[in-house]
Coordinates of C-alpha atoms and ligand atoms in Angstrom, one line a residue:
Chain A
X1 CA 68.7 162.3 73.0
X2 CA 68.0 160.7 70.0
X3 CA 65.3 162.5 68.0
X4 CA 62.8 160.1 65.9
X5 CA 63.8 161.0 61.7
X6 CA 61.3 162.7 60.4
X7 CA 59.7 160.6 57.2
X8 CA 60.6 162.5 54.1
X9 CA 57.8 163.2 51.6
X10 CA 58.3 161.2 48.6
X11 CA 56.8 162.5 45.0
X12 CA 55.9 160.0 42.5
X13 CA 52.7 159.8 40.0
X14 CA 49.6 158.2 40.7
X15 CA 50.2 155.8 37.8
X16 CA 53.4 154.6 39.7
X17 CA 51.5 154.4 43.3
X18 CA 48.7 152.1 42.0
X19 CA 51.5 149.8 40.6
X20 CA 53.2 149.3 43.6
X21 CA 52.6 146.7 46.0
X22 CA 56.1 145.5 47.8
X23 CA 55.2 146.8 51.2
X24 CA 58.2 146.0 53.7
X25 CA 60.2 147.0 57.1
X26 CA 63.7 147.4 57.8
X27 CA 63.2 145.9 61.3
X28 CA 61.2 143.5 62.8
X29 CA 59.5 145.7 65.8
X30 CA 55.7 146.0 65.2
X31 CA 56.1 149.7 66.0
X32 CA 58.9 149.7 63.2
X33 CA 57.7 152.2 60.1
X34 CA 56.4 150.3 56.8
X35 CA 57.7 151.3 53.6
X36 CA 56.4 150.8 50.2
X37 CA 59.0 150.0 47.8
X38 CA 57.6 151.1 43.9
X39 CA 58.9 150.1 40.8
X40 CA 61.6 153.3 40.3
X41 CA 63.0 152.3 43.7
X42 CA 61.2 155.0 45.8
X43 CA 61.2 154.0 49.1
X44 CA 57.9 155.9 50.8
X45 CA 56.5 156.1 53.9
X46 CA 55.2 159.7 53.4
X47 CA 54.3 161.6 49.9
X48 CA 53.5 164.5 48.6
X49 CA 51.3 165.1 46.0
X50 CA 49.8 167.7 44.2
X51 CA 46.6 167.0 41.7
X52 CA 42.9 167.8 41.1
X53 CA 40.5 167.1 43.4
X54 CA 37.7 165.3 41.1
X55 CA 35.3 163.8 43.8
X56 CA 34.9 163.8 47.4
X57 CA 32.0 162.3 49.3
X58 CA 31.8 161.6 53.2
X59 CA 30.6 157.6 53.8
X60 CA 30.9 157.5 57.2
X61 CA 27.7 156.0 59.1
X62 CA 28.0 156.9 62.3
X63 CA 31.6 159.5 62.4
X64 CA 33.2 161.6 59.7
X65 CA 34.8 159.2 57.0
X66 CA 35.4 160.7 53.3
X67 CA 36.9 159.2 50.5
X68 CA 38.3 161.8 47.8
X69 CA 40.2 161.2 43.9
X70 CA 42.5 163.5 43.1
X71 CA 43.8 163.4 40.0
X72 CA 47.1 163.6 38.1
X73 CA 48.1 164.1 34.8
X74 CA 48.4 159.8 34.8
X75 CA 46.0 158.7 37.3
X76 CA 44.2 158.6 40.6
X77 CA 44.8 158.9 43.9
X78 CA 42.6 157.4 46.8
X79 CA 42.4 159.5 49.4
X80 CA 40.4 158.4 53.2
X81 CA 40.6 160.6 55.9
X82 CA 38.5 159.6 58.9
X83 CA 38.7 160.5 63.2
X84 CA 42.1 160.4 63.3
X85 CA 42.8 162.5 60.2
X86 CA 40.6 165.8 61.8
X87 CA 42.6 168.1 60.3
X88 CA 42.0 166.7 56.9
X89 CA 38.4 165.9 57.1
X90 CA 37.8 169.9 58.0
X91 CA 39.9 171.2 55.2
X92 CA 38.2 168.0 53.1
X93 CA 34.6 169.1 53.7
X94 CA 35.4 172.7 53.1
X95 CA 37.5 172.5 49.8
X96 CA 35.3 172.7 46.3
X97 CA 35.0 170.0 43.7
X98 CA 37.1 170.7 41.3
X99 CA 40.0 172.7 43.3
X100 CA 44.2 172.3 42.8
X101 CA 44.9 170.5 45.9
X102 CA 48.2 169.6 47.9
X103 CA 47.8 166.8 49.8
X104 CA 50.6 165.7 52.3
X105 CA 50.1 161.8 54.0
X106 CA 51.2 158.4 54.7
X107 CA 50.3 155.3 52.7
X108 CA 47.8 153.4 53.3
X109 CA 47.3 149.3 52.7
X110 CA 44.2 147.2 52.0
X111 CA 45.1 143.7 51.5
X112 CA 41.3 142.3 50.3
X113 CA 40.8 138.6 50.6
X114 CA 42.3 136.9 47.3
X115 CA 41.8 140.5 45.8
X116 CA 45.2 142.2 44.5
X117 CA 46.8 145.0 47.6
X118 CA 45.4 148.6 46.7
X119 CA 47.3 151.2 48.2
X120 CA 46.0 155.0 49.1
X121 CA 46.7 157.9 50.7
X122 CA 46.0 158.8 54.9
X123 CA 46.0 162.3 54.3
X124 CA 47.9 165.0 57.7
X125 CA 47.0 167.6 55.4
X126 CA 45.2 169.0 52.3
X127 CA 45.6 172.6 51.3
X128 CA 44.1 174.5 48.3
X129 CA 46.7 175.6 45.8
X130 CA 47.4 177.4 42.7
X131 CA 48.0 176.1 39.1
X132 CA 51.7 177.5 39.5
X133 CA 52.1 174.9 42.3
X134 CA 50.7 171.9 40.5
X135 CA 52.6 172.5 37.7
X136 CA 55.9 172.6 39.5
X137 CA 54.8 169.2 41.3
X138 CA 54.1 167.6 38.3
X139 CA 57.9 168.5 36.7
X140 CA 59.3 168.0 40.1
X141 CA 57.8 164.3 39.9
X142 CA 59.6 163.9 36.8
X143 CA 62.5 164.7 37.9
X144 CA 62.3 162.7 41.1
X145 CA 61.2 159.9 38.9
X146 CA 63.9 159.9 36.3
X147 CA 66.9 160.2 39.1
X148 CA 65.7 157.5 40.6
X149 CA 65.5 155.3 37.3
X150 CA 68.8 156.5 36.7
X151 CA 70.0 155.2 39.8
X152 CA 68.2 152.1 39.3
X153 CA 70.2 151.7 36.2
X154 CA 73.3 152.0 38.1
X155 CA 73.0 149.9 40.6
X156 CA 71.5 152.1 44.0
X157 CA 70.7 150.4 47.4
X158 CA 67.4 148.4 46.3
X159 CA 68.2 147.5 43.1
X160 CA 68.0 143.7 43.5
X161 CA 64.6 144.1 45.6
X162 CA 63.0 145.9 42.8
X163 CA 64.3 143.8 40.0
X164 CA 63.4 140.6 41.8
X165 CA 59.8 142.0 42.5
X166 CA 58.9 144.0 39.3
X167 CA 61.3 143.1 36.9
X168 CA 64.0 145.0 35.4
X169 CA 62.3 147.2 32.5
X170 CA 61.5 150.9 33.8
X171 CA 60.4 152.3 30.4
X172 CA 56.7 152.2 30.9
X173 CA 57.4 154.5 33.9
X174 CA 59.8 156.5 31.0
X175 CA 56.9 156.8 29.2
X176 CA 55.0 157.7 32.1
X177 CA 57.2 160.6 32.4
X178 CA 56.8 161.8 29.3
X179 CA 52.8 161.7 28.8
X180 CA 52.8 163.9 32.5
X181 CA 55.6 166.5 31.3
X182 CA 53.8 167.0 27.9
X183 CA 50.7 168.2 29.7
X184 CA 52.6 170.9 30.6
X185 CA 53.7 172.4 27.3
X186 CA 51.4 175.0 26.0
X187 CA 49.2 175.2 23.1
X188 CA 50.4 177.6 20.9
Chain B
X1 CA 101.0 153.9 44.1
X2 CA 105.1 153.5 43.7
X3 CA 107.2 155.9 45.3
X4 CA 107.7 158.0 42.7
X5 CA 104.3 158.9 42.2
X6 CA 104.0 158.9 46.1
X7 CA 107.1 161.7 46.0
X8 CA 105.8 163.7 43.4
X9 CA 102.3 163.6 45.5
X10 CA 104.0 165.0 48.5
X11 CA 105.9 167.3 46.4
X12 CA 102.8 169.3 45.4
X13 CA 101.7 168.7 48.7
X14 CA 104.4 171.1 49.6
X15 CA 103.9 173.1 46.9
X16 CA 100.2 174.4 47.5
X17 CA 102.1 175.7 50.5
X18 CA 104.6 177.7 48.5
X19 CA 107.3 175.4 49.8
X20 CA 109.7 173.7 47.4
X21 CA 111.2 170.2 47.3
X22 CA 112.6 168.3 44.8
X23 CA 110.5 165.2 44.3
X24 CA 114.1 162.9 43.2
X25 CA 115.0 164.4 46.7
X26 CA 112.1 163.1 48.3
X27 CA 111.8 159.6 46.4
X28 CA 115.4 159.2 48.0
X29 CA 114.4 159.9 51.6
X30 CA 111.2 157.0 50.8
X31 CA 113.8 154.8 49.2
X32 CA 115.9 155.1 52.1
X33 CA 113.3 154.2 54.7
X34 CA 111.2 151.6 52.5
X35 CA 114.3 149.5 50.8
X36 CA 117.1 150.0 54.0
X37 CA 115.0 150.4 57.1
X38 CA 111.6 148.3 55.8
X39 CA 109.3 150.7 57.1
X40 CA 106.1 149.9 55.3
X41 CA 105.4 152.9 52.5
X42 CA 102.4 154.6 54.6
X43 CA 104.4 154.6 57.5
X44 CA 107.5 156.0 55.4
X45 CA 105.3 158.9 53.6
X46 CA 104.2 159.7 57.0
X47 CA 108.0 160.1 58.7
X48 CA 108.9 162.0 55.1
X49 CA 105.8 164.6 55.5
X50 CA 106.5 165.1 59.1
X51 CA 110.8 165.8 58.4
X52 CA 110.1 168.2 55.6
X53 CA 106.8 169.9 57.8
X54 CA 109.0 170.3 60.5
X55 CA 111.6 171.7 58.4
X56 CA 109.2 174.2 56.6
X57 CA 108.3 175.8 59.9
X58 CA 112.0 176.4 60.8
X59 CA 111.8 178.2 57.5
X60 CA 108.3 180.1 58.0
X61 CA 109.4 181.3 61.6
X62 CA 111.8 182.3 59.8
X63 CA 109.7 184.6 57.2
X64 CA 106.6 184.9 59.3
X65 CA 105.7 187.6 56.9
X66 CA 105.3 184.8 54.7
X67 CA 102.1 182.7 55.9
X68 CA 99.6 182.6 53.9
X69 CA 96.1 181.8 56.0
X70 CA 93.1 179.8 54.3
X71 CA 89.7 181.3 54.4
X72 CA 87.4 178.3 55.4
X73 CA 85.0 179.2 52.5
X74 CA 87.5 178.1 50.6
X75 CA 88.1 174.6 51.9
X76 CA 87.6 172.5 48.6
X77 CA 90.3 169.8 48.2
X78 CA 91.0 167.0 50.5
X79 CA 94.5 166.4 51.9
X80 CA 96.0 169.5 51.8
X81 CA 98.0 171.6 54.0
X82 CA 96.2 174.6 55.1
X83 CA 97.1 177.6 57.8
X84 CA 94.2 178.9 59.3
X85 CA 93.2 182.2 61.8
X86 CA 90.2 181.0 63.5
X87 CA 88.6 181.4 66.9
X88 CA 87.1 178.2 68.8
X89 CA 83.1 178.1 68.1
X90 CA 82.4 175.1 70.0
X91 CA 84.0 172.2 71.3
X92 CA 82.2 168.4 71.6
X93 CA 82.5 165.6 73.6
X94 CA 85.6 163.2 71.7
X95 CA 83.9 159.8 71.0
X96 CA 87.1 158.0 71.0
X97 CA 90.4 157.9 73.3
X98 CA 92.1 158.5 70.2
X99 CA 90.6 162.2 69.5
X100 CA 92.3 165.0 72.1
X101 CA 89.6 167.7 71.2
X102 CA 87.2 168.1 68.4
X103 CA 84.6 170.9 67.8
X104 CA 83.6 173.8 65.4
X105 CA 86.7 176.2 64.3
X106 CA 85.8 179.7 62.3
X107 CA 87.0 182.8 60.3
X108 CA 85.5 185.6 58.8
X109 CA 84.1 183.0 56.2
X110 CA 82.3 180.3 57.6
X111 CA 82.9 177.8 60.4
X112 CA 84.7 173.7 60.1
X113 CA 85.1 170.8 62.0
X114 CA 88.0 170.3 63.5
X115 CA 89.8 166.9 65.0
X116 CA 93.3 167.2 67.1
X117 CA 94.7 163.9 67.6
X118 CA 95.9 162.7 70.8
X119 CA 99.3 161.4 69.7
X120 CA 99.9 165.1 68.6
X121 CA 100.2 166.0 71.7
X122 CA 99.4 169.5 71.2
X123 CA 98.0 172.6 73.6
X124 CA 94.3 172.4 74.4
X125 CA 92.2 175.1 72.6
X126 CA 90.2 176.6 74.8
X127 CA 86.4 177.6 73.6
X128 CA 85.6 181.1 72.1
X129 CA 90.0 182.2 71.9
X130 CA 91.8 182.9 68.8
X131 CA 94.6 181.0 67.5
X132 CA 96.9 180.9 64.1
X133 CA 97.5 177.1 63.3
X134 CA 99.5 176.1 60.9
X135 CA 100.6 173.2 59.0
X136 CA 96.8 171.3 59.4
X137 CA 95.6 169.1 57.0
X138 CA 92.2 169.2 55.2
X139 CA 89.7 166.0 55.4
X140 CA 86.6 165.4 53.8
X141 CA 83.5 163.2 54.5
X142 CA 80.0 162.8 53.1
X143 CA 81.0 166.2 51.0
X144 CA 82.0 167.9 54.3
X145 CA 85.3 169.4 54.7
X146 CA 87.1 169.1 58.2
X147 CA 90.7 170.1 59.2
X148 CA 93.1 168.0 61.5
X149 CA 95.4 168.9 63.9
X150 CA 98.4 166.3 63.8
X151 CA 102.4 166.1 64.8
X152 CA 103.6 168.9 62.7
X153 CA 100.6 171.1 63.5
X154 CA 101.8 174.4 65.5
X155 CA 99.0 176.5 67.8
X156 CA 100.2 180.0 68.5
X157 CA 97.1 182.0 70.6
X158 CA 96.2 185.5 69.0
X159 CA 95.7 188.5 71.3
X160 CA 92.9 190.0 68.9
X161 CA 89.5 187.8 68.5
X162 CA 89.0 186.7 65.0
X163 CA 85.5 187.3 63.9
X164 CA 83.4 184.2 63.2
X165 CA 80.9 185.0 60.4
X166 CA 78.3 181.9 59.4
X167 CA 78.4 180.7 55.8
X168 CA 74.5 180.4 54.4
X169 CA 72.9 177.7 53.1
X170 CA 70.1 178.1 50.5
X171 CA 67.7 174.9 50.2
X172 CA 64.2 174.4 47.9
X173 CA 61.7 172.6 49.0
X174 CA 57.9 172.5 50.3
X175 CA 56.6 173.7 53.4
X176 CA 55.1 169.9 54.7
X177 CA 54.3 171.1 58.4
X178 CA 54.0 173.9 60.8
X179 CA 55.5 172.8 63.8
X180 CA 53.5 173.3 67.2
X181 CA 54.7 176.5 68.9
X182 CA 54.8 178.4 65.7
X183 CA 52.5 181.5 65.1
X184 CA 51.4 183.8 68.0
X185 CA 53.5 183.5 71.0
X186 CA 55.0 185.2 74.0
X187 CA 58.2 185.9 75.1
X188 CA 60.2 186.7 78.9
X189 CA 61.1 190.3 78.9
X190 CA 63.9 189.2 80.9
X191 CA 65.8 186.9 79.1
X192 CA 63.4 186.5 75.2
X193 CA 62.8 182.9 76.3
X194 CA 59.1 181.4 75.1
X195 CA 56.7 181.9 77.9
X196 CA 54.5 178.7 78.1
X197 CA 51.3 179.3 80.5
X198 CA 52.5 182.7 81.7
X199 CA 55.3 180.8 82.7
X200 CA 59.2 181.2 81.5
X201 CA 61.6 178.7 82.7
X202 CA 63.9 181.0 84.2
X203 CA 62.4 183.6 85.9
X204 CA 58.5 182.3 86.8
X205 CA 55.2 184.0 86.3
X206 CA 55.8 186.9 84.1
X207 CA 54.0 189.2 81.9
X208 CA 55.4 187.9 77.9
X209 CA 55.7 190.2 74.8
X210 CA 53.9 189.0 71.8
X211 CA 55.8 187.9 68.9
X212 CA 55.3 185.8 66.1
X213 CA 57.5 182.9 64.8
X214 CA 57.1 180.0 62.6
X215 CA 58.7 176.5 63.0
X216 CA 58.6 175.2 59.6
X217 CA 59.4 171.9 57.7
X218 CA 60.7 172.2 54.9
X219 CA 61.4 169.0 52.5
X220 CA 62.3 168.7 49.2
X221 CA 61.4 165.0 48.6
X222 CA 65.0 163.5 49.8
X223 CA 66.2 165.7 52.6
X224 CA 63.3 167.6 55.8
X225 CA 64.6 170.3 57.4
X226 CA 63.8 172.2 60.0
X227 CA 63.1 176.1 59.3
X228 CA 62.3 179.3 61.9
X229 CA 61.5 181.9 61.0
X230 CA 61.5 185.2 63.4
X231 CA 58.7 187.9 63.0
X232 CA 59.6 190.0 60.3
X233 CA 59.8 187.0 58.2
X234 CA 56.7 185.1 59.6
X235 CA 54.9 188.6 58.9
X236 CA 56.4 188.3 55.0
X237 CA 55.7 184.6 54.8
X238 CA 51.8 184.6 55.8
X239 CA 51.2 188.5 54.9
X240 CA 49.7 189.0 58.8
X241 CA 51.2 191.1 60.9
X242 CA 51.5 191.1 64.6
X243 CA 49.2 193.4 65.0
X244 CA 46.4 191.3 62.9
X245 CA 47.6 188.4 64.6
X246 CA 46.8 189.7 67.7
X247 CA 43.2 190.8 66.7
X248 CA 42.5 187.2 65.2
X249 CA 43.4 185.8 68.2
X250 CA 41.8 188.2 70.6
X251 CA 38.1 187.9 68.5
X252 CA 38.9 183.9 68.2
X253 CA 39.5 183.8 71.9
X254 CA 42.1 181.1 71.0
X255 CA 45.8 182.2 70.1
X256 CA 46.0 178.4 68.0
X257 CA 43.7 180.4 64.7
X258 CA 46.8 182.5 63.7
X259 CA 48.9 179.1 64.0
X260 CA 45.7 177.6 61.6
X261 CA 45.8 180.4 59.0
X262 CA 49.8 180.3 58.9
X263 CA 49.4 177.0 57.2
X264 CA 46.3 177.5 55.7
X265 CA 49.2 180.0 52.8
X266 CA 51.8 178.1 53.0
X267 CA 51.7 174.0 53.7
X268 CA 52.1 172.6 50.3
X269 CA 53.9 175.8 48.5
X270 CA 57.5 175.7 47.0
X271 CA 60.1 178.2 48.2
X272 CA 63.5 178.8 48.2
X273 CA 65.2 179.3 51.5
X274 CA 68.7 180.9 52.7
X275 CA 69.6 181.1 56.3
X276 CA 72.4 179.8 58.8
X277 CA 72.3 176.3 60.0
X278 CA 72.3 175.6 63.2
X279 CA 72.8 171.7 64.7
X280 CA 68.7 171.3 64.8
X281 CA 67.9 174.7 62.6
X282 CA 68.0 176.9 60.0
X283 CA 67.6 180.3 61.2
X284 CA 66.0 181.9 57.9
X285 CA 67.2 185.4 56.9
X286 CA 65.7 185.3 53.4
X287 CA 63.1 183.6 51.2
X288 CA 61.5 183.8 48.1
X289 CA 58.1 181.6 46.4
X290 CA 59.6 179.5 44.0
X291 CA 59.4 180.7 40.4
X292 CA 56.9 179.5 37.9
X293 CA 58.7 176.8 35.8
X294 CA 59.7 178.0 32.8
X295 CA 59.7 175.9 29.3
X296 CA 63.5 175.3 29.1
X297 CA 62.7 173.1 32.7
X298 CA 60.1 171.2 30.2
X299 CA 62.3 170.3 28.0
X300 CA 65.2 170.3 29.8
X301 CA 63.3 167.0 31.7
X302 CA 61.7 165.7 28.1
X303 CA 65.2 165.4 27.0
X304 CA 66.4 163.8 29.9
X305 CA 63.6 161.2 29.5
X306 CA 64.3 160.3 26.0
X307 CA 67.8 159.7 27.0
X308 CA 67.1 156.9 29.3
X309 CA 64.6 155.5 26.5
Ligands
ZN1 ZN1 62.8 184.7 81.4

């Protein structure tokens, strides 16, 4: 019996996610998973992240539909949760504004007419966490990042994809690293 | 690779086994078969192994006392003669005409792979009996070790059982998901099977025990694997005991809220997790909540970054 892989939960920073935009599959078969391939070479299908949830508002007309930010130390991420999400949109309309949040989920496309592709976040679930858990997310990311741009610079499996689609310079995301880690260094 | 190198490779082979051969000795015996009967070099290594294998047994039945045995724990290099004590753990379905037997081999220390080629020829192990085999060679693949059974290979079975302990593994990662089936459930009293409906699968309409469990995923951004956890654990993991479990459930009318407030403390934490692995499992013995980072992991990263600047 061959058991369906389990998607792995990918980390990455906000900044990263809202520059990515090479969505692809490995086969042709509509029922086939779609990955998004970012500029460090993750290949994601499911993340993990762990931020502050800044704003959360519920614009459905007629069911349950809420939109949430939570926020990293370099950006934003958009987060919908609607009917078939029920598990987030209970722990959603329960959790206060602002709260440490984890939020596990697959990624989500809009491809607007003309407009540029904006990705977010289908949350499975959000939990409430402590600062001890955000913190190690947000040095976790780092490292995740930095192996993969190391990789990257030595030639791993999508290499040519990502250098054909985003070019070949990975320092702003070096720099990305940096800026998030820093936050992390106490004041003393 | 010329055959000097190739000799002096074989020598040491021999070597790590406490046997001695001069490697001019063995370059000879390659020159012999390579330059007089053109045997092509793999094929000639091959014949030399197997003469001076089958002439190091002569010499070890000889000195029984002798044999030294290989813990499996300490299965690190590839391509090296090993003897091993180890009873039969499991044995799998050969994919290919080619493979005689293959399965799961242990000691004391941990279990290994093991492959016994066809055109060895040798007895069939039987599942769950000790044997002592000696003269098999290590493998390696993905960073797993396996042995192989080959020509020179000799199977003696032991009267006494050797005992199989199960090497640990410790992983780090986050709890993603709490797998249906996890929190309060009930067990046969008969046979400790899960009882689904008042229902067990071998022995009908019973009356279960309570217990709790927790069938965990745990992923640390590459890698998801699957975690249980038994009661004692579960009760550690959440801080609710059986006991409370059993309340919630009882004032909820609905067994799923203890299965709810499981992952309402955990999904999303770090921990570190040691247990034995199991084909689909790792049956947890031991846990802890990962540490708060400490500022050596800060700058340990920052230096890391600027190095790739
Ligand atoms: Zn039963």
């Amino acid at each position: 019996m061959a058991l369906k892989q389990r998607e792995v939960a990918r980390r990455l920073y906000a900044k990263e996610l809202q520059e990515s935009t090479l969505f692809y599959k490995e086969h042709d078969d509509a029922y086939a998973p779609q990955y998004l391939l970012t500029p460090t070479g993750a290949k994601c299908n499911r993340v993990f992240v762990v931020g502050t949830l800044t704003e959360k508002e519920n614009v459905g007309v007629d069911a349950d539909y809420w939109r949430a930010r939570i926020a990293d130390p370099t950006g934003v991420f958009p987060i919908y949760a609607g009917q078939y999400q029920q598990q987030a949109v209970t722990q959603l309309s329960s959790i206060e504004v602002p709260s440490f949040v984890a939020v596990i989920g697959k990624l989500n496309v809009f491809h607007a007419d003309e407009g540029p592709v904006k990705v977010s976040i289908r949350p499975e679930f959000i939990n409430v966490v402590g600062a001890e858990t955000r913190n190690r997310w947000v040095l976790e990311t780092a490292e995740k990042t930095l192996e993969r741009i190391e990789i990257l610079k030595q030639g791993g499996e999508n290499v040519a994809k990502v250098h054909d689609y985003y070019g070949t310079d990975t320092s702003p995301y070096i720099a990305v690293v940096i800026e998030a880690v820093k936050t992390l260094v106490k004041e003393s | 690779m010329n055959l000097k190198e190739l000799a002096e490779q074989i020598r040491d082979r021999f070597s790590n086994q406490g046997v001695k051969i001069s490697a001019s000795e063995i370059e000879q015996r390659l020159h012999s078969l390579v330059d007089d009967f053109k045997v092509p070099t793999e094929e000639a290594s091959r014949s030399v192994v197997a003469y001076y294998s089958k002439l190091n047994l002569q010499q070890v039945s000889a000195s029984a006392t002798e044999v030294i045995y290989s813990k499996i724990k300490d299965i690190n290099t590839e391509d090296k003669w090993i003897n091993v004590r180890v009873r039969v753990v499991q044995l799998w379905e050969p994919n290919s005409p080619s493979i005689a037997q293959v399965g799961l081999l242990g000691d004391e220390t941990g279990t290994i792979k093991f492959t016994s080629w066809s055109n060895a020829k040798l007895p069939i192990l039987k599942d769950g009996k000790s044997y002592s085999i000696r003269n098999v060679v290590t493998k390696s693949w993905q960073g797993r070790f396996s042995i192989s059974l080959n020509k020179a290979s000799e199977i003696t079975p032991l009267d006494e059982e050797v005992a199989v302990g199960r090497a640990e593994e410790e992983i780090s990662g986050t709890i993603i998901d709490i797998q249906s089936g996890s929190g309060l459930i009930k067990r046969c009293p008969e046979c400790n099977r899960v009882v689904v409906k008042g229902h067990c699968a071998e022995h009908g309409t019973v009356t279960g025990l309570y217990d709790l469990r927790i069938k965990g995923v745990l992923d640390d951004g590459e890698v998801v694997t699957d975690v249980l956890f038994n009661r004692e654990l579960t009760e550690r993991l959440t801080g609710m005991t059986l006991a409370e479990a059993k309340e919630r459930a009882m004032e909820a009318l609905d067994q799923n809220v203890v299965a709810d407030a499981m992952k309402a403390v955990t999904i999303g934490r770090y921990y570190i997790v040691r247990g034995n692995k199991t084909p689909r499992w790792l049956l947890v013995t031991d846990f802890t909540e990962a540490p708060q980072i400490k500022d050596e992991d800060i700058s340990a990263v920052l230096a890391r970054a600027q190095e790739l600047l």
